[in-house]
Short mmCIF file of C-alpha atoms in Angstrom, two decimals:
data_model
loop_
_atom_site.label_atom_id
_atom_site.label_comp_id
_atom_site.label_asym_id
_atom_site.label_seq_id
_atom_site.Cartn_x
_atom_site.Cartn_y
_atom_site.Cartn_z
CA MET Y 1 30.97 7.96 2.93
CA ALA Y 2 29.18 5.33 5.26
CA THR Y 3 25.95 5.58 3.08
CA GLU Y 4 27.32 4.57 0.17
CA GLN Y 5 29.64 1.80 1.42
CA PHE Y 6 26.07 0.10 3.23
CA SER Y 7 23.30 0.67 -0.03
CA GLU Y 8 26.08 -1.49 -1.76
CA ARG Y 9 25.77 -4.28 1.01
CA LYS Y 10 22.20 -4.04 0.85
CA THR Y 11 19.05 -4.23 -0.74
CA LEU Y 12 15.65 -2.85 -0.02
CA MET Y 13 12.94 -5.98 -0.64
CA ILE Y 14 9.89 -3.97 -1.66
CA VAL Y 15 6.28 -5.90 -1.89
CA ALA Y 16 4.07 -4.18 -3.63
CA PRO Y 17 1.20 -6.46 -5.19
CA PHE Y 18 -0.02 -3.42 -7.41
CA LYS Y 19 2.61 -3.34 -10.12
CA GLY Y 20 2.65 0.29 -9.84
CA ASP Y 21 3.52 1.11 -6.29
CA ALA Y 22 6.80 -0.93 -6.93
CA ILE Y 23 8.11 0.95 -9.52
CA SER Y 24 7.30 4.28 -7.87
CA LEU Y 25 9.39 2.52 -4.83
CA GLY Y 26 12.27 1.98 -7.08
CA LYS Y 27 12.62 5.18 -8.87
CA LEU Y 28 11.90 6.99 -5.37
CA LEU Y 29 14.77 5.04 -3.93
CA GLY Y 30 16.70 3.03 -6.70
CA ASP Y 31 18.86 5.99 -6.69
CA ILE Y 32 20.21 4.80 -3.42
CA TYR Y 33 19.88 1.39 -2.84
CA PRO Y 34 19.83 -1.71 -5.55
CA VAL Y 35 15.66 -2.82 -5.18
CA GLN Y 36 14.12 -5.80 -5.76
CA ALA Y 37 10.21 -5.87 -5.72
CA HIS Y 38 8.14 -9.17 -4.89
CA HIS Y 39 4.51 -9.20 -4.94
CA ASP Y 40 3.48 -11.58 -2.57
CA LEU Y 41 5.29 -12.18 1.54
CA ALA Y 42 6.20 -15.34 -0.21
CA SER Y 43 8.52 -14.44 -2.81
CA LEU Y 44 9.51 -11.99 0.14
CA SER Y 45 10.85 -14.75 2.57
CA ILE Y 46 12.30 -16.64 -0.10
CA ALA Y 47 14.19 -13.58 -1.12
CA LEU Y 48 15.57 -12.52 2.32
CA GLY Y 49 18.50 -12.80 3.66
CA GLU Y 50 22.34 -11.57 4.84
CA SER Y 51 22.07 -8.51 1.64
CA THR Y 52 18.71 -7.81 2.76
CA GLY Y 53 18.77 -3.41 3.71
CA LEU Y 54 15.19 -3.15 4.36
CA VAL Y 55 11.96 -4.38 3.77
CA ILE Y 56 9.20 -2.22 2.41
CA LEU Y 57 5.50 -3.41 2.65
CA THR Y 58 2.65 -1.62 0.96
CA GLU Y 59 -0.82 -2.05 3.31
CA GLU Y 60 -2.08 -4.59 -0.35
CA SER Y 61 0.77 -6.75 0.64
CA LEU Y 62 -0.98 -7.85 3.50
CA SER Y 63 -3.74 -8.91 2.67
CA GLY Y 64 -4.72 -11.91 0.03
CA ASP Y 65 -7.53 -11.02 -1.67
CA VAL Y 66 -5.90 -8.72 -4.35
CA LEU Y 67 -4.31 -9.48 -7.42
CA SER Y 68 -1.22 -9.50 -8.32
CA PHE Y 69 0.95 -7.69 -10.78
#
């Protein structure tokens, strides 16, 4: 199936400063895609590459005044 082939090659990147958000999104989508959770945009920017398929940003990841996990 095309979706299965795509999901094996591409990684879902989640940027969520609150650990619970990253865990919830990982549980929701982790059976379909390999998941990498990042605590800030700097960490995400280092990890971005050809294997990145989708990036999910929480609202909190866009403001710099929250504490990371």
